[in-house]
mmCIF file of C-alpha atoms in Angstrom:
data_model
loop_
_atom_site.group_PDB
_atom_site.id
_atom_site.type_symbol
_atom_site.label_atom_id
_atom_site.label_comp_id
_atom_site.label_asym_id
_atom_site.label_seq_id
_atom_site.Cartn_x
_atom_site.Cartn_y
_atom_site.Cartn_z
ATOM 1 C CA UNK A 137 59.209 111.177 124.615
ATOM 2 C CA UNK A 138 56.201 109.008 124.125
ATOM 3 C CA UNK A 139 56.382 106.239 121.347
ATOM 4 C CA UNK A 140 53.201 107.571 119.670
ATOM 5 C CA UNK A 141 55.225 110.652 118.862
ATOM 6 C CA UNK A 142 58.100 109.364 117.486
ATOM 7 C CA UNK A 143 56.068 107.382 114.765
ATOM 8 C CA UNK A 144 53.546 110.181 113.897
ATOM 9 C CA UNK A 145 56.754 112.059 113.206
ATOM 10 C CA UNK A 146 58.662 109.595 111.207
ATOM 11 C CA UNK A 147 55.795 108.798 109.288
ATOM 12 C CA UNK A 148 55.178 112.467 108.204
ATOM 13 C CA UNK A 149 58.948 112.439 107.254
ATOM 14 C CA UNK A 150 58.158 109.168 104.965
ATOM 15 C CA UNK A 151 55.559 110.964 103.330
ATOM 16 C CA UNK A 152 57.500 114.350 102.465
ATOM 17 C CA UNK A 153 55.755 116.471 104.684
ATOM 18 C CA UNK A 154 57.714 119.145 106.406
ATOM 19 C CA UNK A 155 58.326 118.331 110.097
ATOM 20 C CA UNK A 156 59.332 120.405 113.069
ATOM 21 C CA UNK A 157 59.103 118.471 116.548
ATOM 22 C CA UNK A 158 59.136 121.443 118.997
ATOM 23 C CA UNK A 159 60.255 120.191 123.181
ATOM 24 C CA UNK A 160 59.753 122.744 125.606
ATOM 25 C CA UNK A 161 62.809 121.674 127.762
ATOM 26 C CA UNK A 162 61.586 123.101 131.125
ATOM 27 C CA UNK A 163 58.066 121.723 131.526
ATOM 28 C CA UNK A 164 59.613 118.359 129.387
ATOM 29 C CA UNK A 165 56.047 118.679 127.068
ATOM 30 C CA UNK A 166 56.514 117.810 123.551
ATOM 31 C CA UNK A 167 54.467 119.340 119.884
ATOM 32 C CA UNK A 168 54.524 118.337 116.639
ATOM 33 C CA UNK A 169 53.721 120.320 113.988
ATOM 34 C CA UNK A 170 53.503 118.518 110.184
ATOM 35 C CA UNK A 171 52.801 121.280 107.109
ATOM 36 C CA UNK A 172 52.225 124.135 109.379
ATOM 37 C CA UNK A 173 49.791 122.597 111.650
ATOM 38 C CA UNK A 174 49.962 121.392 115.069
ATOM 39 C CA UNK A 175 48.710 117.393 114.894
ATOM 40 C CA UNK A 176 50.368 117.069 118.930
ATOM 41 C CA UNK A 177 50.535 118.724 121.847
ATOM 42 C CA UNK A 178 48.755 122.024 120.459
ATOM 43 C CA UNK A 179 47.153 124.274 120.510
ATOM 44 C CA UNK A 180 50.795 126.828 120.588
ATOM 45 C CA UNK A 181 50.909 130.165 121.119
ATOM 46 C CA UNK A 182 51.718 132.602 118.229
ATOM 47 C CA UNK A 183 55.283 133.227 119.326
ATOM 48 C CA UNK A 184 56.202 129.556 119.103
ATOM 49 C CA UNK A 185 54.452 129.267 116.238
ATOM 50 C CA UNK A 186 56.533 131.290 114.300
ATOM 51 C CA UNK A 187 59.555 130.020 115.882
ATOM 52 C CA UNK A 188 58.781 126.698 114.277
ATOM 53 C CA UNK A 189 57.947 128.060 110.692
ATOM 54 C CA UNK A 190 60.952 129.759 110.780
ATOM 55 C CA UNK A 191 63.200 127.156 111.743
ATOM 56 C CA UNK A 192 62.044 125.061 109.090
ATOM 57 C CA UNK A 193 62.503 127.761 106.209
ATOM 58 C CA UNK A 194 66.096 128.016 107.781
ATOM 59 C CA UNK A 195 66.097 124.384 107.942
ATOM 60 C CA UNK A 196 67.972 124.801 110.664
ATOM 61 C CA UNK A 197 67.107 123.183 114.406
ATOM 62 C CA UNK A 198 67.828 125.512 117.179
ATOM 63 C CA UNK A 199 66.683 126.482 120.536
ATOM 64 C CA UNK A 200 65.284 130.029 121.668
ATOM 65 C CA UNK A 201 63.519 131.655 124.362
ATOM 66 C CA UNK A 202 59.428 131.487 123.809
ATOM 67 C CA UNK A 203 56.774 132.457 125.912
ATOM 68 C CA UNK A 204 56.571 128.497 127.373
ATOM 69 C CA UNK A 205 60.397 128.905 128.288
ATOM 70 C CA UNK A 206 63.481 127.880 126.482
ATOM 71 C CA UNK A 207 62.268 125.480 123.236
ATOM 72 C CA UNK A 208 63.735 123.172 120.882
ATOM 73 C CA UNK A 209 62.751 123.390 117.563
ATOM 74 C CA UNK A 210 63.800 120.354 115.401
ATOM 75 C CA UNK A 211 63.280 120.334 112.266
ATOM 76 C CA UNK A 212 62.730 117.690 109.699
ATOM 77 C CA UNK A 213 62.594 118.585 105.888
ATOM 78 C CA UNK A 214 62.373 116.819 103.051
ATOM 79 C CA UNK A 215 65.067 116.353 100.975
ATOM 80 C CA UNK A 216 66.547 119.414 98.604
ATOM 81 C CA UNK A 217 65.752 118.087 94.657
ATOM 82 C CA UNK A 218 66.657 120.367 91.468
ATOM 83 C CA UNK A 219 64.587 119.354 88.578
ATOM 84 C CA UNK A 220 67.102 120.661 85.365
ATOM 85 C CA UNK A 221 64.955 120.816 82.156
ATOM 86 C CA UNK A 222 67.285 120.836 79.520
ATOM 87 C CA UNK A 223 70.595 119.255 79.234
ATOM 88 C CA UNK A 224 72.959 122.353 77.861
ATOM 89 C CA UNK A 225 75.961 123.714 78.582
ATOM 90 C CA UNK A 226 74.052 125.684 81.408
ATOM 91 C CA UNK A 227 73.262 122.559 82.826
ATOM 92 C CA UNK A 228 76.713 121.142 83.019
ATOM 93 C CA UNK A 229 77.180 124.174 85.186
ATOM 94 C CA UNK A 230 74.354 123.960 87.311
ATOM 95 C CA UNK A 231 73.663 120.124 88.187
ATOM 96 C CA UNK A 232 77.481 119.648 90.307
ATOM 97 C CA UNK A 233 77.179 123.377 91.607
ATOM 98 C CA UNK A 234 73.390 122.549 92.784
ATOM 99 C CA UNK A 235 74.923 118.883 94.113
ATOM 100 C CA UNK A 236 77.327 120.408 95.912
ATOM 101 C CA UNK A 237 74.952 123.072 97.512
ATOM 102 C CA UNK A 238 72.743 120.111 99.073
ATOM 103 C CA UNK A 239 70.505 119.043 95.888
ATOM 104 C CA UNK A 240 69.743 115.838 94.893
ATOM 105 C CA UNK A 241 69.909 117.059 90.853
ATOM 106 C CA UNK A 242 68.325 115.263 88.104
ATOM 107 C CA UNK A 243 68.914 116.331 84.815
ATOM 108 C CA UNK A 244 65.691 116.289 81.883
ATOM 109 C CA UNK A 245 65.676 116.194 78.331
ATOM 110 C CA UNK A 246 64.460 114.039 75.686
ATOM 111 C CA UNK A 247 67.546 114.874 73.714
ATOM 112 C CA UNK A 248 69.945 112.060 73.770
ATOM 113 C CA UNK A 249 72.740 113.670 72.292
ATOM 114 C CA UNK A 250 72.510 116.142 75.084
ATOM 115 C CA UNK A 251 71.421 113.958 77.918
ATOM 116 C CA UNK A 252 74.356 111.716 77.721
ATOM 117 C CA UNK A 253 76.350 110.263 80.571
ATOM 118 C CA UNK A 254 80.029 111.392 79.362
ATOM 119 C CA UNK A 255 78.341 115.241 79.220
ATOM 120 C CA UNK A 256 76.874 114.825 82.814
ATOM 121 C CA UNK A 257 79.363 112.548 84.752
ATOM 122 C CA UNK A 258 77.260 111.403 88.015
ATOM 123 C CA UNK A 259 74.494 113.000 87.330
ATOM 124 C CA UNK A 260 70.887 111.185 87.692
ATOM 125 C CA UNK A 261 69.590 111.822 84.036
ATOM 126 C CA UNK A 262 66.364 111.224 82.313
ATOM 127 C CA UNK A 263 65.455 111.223 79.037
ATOM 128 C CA UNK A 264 61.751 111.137 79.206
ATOM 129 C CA UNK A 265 59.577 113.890 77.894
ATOM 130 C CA UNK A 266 59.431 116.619 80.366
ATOM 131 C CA UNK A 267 55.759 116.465 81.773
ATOM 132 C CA UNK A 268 55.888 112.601 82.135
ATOM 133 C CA UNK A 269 59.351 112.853 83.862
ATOM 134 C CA UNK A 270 58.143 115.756 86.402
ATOM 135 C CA UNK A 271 55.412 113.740 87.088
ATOM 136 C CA UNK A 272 56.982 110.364 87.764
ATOM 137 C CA UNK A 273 59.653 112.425 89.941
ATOM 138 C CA UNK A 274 56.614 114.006 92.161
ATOM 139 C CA UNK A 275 57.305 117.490 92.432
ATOM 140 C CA UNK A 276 57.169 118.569 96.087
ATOM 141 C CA UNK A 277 57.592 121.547 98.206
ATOM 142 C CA UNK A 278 61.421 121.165 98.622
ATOM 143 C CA UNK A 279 61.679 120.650 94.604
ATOM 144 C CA UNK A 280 63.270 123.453 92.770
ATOM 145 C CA UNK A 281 62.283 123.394 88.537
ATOM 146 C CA UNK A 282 64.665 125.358 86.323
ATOM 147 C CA UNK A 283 63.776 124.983 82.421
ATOM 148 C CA UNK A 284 66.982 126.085 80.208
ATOM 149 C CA UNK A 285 66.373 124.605 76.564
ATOM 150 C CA UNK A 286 64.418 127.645 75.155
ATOM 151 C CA UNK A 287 62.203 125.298 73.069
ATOM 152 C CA UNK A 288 58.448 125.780 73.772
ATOM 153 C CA UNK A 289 57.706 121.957 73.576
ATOM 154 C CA UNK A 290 60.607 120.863 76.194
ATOM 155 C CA UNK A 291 60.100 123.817 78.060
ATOM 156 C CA UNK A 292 56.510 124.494 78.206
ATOM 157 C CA UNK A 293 55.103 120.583 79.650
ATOM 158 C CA UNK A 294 58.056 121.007 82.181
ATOM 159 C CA UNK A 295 56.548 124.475 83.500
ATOM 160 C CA UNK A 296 52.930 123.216 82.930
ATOM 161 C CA UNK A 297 53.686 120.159 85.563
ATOM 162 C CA UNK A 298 55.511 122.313 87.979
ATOM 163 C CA UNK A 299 53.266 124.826 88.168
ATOM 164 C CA UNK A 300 50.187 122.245 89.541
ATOM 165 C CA UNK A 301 53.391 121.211 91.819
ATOM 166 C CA UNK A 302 54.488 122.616 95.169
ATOM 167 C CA UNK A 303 57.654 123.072 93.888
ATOM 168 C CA UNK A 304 59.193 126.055 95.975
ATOM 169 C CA UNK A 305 61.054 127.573 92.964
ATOM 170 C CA UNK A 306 60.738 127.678 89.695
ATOM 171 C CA UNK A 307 62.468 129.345 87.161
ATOM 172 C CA UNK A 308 62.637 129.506 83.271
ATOM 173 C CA UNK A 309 65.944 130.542 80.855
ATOM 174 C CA UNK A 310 64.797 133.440 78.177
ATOM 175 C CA UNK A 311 65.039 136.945 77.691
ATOM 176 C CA UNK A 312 61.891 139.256 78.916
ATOM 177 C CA UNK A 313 60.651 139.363 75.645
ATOM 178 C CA UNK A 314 60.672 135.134 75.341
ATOM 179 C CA UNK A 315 59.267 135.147 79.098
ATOM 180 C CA UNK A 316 56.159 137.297 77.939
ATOM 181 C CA UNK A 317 55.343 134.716 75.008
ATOM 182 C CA UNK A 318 56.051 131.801 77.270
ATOM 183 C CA UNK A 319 53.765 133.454 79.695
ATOM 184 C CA UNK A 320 50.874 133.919 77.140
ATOM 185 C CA UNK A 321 50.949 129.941 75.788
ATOM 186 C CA UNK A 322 50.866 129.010 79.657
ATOM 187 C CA UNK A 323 48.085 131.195 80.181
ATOM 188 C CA UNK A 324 46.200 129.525 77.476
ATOM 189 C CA UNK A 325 47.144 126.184 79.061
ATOM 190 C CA UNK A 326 44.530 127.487 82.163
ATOM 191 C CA UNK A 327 47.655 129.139 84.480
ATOM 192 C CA UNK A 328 46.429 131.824 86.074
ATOM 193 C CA UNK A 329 48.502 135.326 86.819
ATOM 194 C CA UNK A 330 48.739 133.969 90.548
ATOM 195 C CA UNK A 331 50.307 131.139 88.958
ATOM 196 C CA UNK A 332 52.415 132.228 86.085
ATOM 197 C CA UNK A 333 53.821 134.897 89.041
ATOM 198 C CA UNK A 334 55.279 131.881 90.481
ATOM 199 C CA UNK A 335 57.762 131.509 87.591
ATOM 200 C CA UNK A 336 61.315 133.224 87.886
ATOM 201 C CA UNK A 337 61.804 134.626 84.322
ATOM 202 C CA UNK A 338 64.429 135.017 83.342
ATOM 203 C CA UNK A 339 65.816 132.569 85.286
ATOM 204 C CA UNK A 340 68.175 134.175 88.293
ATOM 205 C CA UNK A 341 69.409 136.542 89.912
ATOM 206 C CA UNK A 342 70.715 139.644 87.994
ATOM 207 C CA UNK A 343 74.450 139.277 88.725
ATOM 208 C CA UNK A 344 75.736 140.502 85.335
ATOM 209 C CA UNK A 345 76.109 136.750 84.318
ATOM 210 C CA UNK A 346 77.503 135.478 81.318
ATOM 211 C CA UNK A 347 79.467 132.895 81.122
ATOM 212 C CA UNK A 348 77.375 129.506 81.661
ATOM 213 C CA UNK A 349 78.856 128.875 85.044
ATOM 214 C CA UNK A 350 77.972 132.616 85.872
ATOM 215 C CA UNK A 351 74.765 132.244 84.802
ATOM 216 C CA UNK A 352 74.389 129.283 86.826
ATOM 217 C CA UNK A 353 75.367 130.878 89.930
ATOM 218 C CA UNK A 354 72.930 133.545 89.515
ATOM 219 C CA UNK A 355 70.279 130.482 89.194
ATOM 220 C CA UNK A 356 71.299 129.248 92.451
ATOM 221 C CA UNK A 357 72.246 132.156 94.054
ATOM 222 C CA UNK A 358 68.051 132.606 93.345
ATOM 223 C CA UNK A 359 67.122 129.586 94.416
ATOM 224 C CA UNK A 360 68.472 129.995 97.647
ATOM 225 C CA UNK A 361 67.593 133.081 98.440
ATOM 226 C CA UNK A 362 63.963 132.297 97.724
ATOM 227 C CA UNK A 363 64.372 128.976 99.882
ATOM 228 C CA UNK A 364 66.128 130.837 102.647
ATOM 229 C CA UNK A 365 64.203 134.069 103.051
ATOM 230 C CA UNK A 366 61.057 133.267 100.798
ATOM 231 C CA UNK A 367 61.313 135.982 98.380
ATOM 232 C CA UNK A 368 64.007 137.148 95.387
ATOM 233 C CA UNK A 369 65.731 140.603 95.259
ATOM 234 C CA UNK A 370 64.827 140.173 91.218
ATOM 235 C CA UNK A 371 61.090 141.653 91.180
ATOM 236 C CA UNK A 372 60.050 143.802 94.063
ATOM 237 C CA UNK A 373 56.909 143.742 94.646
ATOM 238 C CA UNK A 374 56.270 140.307 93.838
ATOM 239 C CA UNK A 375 57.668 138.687 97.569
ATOM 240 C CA UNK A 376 54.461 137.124 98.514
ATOM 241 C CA UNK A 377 53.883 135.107 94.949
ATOM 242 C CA UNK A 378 57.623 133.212 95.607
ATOM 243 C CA UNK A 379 56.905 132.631 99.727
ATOM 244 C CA UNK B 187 75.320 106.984 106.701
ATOM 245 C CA UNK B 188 72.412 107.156 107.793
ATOM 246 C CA UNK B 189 70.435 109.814 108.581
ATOM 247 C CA UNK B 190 68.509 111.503 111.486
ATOM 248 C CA UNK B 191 64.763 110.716 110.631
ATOM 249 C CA UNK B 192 66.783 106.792 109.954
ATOM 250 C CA UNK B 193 68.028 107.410 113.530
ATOM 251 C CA UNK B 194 64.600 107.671 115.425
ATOM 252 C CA UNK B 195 62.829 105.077 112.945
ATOM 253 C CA UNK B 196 65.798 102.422 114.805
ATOM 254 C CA UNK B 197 64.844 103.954 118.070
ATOM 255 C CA UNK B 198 60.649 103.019 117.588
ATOM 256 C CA UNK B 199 62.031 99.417 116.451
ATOM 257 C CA UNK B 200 64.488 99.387 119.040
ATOM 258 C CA UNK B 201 61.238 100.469 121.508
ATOM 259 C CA UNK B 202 58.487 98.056 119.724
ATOM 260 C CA UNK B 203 61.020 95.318 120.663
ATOM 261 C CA UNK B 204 60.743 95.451 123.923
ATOM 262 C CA UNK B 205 64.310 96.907 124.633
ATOM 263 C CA UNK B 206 64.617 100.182 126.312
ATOM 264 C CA UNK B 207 65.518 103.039 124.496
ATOM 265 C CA UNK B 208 66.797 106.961 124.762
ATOM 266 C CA UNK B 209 67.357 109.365 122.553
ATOM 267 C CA UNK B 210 69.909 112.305 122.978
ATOM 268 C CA UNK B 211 69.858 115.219 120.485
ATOM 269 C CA UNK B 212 72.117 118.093 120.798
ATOM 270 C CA UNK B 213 69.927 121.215 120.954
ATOM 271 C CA UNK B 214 72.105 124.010 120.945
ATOM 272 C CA UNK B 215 75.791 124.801 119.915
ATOM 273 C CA UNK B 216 78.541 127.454 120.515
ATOM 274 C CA UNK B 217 81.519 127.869 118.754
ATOM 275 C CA UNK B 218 82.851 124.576 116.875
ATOM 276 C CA UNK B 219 81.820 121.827 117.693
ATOM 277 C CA UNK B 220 81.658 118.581 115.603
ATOM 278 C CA UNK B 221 77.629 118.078 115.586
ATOM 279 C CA UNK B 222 74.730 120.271 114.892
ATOM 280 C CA UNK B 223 72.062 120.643 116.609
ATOM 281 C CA UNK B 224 69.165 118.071 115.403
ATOM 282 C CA UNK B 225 72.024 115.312 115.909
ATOM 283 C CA UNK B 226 70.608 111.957 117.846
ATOM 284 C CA UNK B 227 72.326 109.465 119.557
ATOM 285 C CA UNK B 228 70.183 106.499 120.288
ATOM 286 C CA UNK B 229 70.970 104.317 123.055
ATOM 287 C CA UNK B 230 69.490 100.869 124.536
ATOM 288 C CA UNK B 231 70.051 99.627 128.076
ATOM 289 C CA UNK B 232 72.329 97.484 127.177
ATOM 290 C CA UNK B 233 74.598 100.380 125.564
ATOM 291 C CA UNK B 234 74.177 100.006 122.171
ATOM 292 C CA UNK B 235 74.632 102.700 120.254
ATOM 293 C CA UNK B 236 73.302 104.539 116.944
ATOM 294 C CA UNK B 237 74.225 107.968 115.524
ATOM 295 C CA UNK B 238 76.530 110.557 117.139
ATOM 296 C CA UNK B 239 76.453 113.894 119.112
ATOM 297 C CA UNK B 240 80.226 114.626 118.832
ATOM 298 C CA UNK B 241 83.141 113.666 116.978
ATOM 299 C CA UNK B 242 82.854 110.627 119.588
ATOM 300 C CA UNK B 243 84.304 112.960 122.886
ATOM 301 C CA UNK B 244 81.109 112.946 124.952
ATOM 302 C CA UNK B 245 79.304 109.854 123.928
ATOM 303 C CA UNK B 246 80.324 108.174 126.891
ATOM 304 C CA UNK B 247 79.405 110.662 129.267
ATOM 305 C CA UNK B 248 76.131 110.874 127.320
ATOM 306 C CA UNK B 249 75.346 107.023 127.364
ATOM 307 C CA UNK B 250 76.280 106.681 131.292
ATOM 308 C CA UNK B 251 72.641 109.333 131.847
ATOM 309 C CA UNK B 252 71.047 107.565 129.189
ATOM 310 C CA UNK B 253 70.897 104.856 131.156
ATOM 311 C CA UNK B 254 69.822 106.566 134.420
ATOM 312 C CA UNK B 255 66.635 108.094 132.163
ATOM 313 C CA UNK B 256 66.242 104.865 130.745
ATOM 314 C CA UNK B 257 65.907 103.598 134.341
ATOM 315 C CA UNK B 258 62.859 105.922 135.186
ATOM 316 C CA UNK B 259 65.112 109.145 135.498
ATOM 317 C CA UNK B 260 63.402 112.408 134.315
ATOM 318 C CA UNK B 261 65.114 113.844 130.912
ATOM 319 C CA UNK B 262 68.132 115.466 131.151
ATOM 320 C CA UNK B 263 69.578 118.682 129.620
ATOM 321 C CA UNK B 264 73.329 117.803 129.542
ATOM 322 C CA UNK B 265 76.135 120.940 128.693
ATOM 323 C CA UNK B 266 80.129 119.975 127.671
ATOM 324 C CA UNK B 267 82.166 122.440 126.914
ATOM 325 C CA UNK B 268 85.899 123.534 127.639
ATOM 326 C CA UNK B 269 85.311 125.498 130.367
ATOM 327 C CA UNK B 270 83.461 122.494 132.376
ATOM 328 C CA UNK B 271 85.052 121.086 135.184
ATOM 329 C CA UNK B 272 84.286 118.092 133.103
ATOM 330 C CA UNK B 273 86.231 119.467 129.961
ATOM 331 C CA UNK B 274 89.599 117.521 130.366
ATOM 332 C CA UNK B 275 88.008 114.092 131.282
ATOM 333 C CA UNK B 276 84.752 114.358 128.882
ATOM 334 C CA UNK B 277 85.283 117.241 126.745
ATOM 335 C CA UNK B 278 85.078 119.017 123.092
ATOM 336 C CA UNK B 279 89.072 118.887 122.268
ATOM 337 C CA UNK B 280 87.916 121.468 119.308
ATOM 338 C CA UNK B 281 86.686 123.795 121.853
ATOM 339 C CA UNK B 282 83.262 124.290 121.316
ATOM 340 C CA UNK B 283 80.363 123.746 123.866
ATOM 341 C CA UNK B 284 76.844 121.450 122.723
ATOM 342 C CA UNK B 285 74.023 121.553 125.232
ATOM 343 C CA UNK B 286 72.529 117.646 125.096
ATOM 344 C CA UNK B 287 68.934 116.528 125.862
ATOM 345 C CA UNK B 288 68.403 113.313 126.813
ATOM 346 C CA UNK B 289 64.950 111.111 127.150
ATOM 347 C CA UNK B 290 63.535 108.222 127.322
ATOM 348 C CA UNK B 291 61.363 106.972 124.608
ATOM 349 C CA UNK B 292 57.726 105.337 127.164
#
């Protein structure tokens, strides 16, 4: 493997980017392809392509048969993040359940009564406002945002930031009838419908939660589903706006 | 622990010093077996070691044709597994099989 290779690749791993070194293990040639495009070794054919986009939304490395021969995909992603908005009894659910998945979870709100260490036990917390803490934390594509106070003015910065973001899911607590308002003060914040589609509301999956560690799980069970396959059961016909 | 992207950024400083380096990654899997694939194991030619593509069972075996690519062999796609000749001296005691590539970082 040539030298020059190896550092374009780590370098592209420094700066977040989403990585998948592909080796073609019978002619020993080497590609590299950073955020979908191919920087070495291209140009690919289609077939290997989409091996190597879909390895990295499986974020899994793995080797299959391709029109060059038997390939390697590797695959380098960023890490997982869950951005919690909120620090409720949700939350307390959600941030070890999300840890324990793979998520580096940090837990928002203003609210130090609520965003206090003895209700969130090894959890990174921040008490910031929202939009300033989304934006110091750089939202990127392998960020997840879930708001959960059901105030407009925590809420509402949080999902202004992470819709400019990235951020592969992201998903706001509140009935139908709260999404719809939320979804009308967002709009007058400049969001367009492309953009307010992006938003999971209500937040997850619909499991028949209830408890707050039910409703939880349906949030993750969400998440990962829309990291995994790219789309959520919850609103057919909307696939394409949570790819 | 550190982790695989870690791994290869040792292997370029490893390389930019002047030592000579390989890098084996385990690129496909059956059954159990301790690593997945994506796991590196970066070797110098003096046998120095970083990383892991077992539970420590083949890293040996692995190291002994690092150096051999490290001494101007073409890469190598290495396979371990119980039902290897090899199994009993260099194999997977859980069972499983790991196919290992191994090159030389020019």
């Amino acid at each position: 493997m040539r030298l020059e290779l190896l550092e374009r690749l780590t370098a592209a791993c420094r700066a977040k980017r989403a990585v998948c070194l592909v080796r073609f293990l019978e002619s020993q040639e080497a590609a590299l392809v950073v955020d979908g495009e191919v920087v070495i070794g291209g140009p690919l054919p289609e077939d290997v392509r989409e091996a190597a986009d879909r390895a990295l939304r499986l974020d899994r490395s793995l080797t299959v048969e391709t029109s060059r021969g038997r390939t390697f995909f590797e695959v380098f992603n960023p890490p997982l993040r869950l951005v919690i908005v909120g620090a409720v009894h949700i939350a307390q659910a959600l941030a070890p359940m999300a840890a324990m998945t793979g998520y580096r979870v940090v837990v928002v709100d203003p609210r130090r009564a609520f965003a206090s260490a003895d209700r969130f036990p090894d959890v990174a917390l921040s008490t910031d406002w929202p939009d300033e803490a989304l934006t110091q934390l750089g939202l990127d594509r392998r960020t997840a945002v879930v708001t959960l106070t059901h105030d407009p003015k925590l809420d509402d910065p949080a999902l202004d930031v992470a819709l400019r973001s990235p951020a592969f899911y992201i998903a706001a607590l509140g009935s139908s009838r709260t999404h719809a308002k939320r979804l009308e003060r967002l709009r007058a914040l400049g969001h367009d419908e492309a953009a307010l589609a992006r938003i999971h509301g209500p937040a997850g999956l619909d499991i028949g939660a209830v408890s707050p560690a039910e409703i939880a799980l349906s949030i993750l069970a969400e998440m990962t589903m829309v990291l995994r396959k790219g789309y959520s059961f919850r609103r057919p016909g909307r696939e394409e706006a949570c790819a | 622990m550190i982790g695989e992207e870690e791994l290869l950024e040792r292997a370029i400083a490893w390389r930019r010093s002047g030592r000579r380096v390989a890098i084996a990654t385990v690129v496909s899997t059956w059954g159990s077996s301790p690593r997945p694939a994506g796991s590196h194991l970066v070797v110098d030619e003096e046998g120095h070691m970083l990383g892991s593509v077992s539970g420590g069972c083949i890293e040996g075996a692995v190291v002994k044709e690092a150096m051999e690519v490290m001494r101007g062999a073409p890469p190598k796609l290495l396979e371990f597994g119980v039902s290897d000749e090899q199994a009993w001296q260099v194999g997977l005691a859980c069972g499983g099989r790991v196919q290992v590539w191994v090159e030389a970082v020019e």
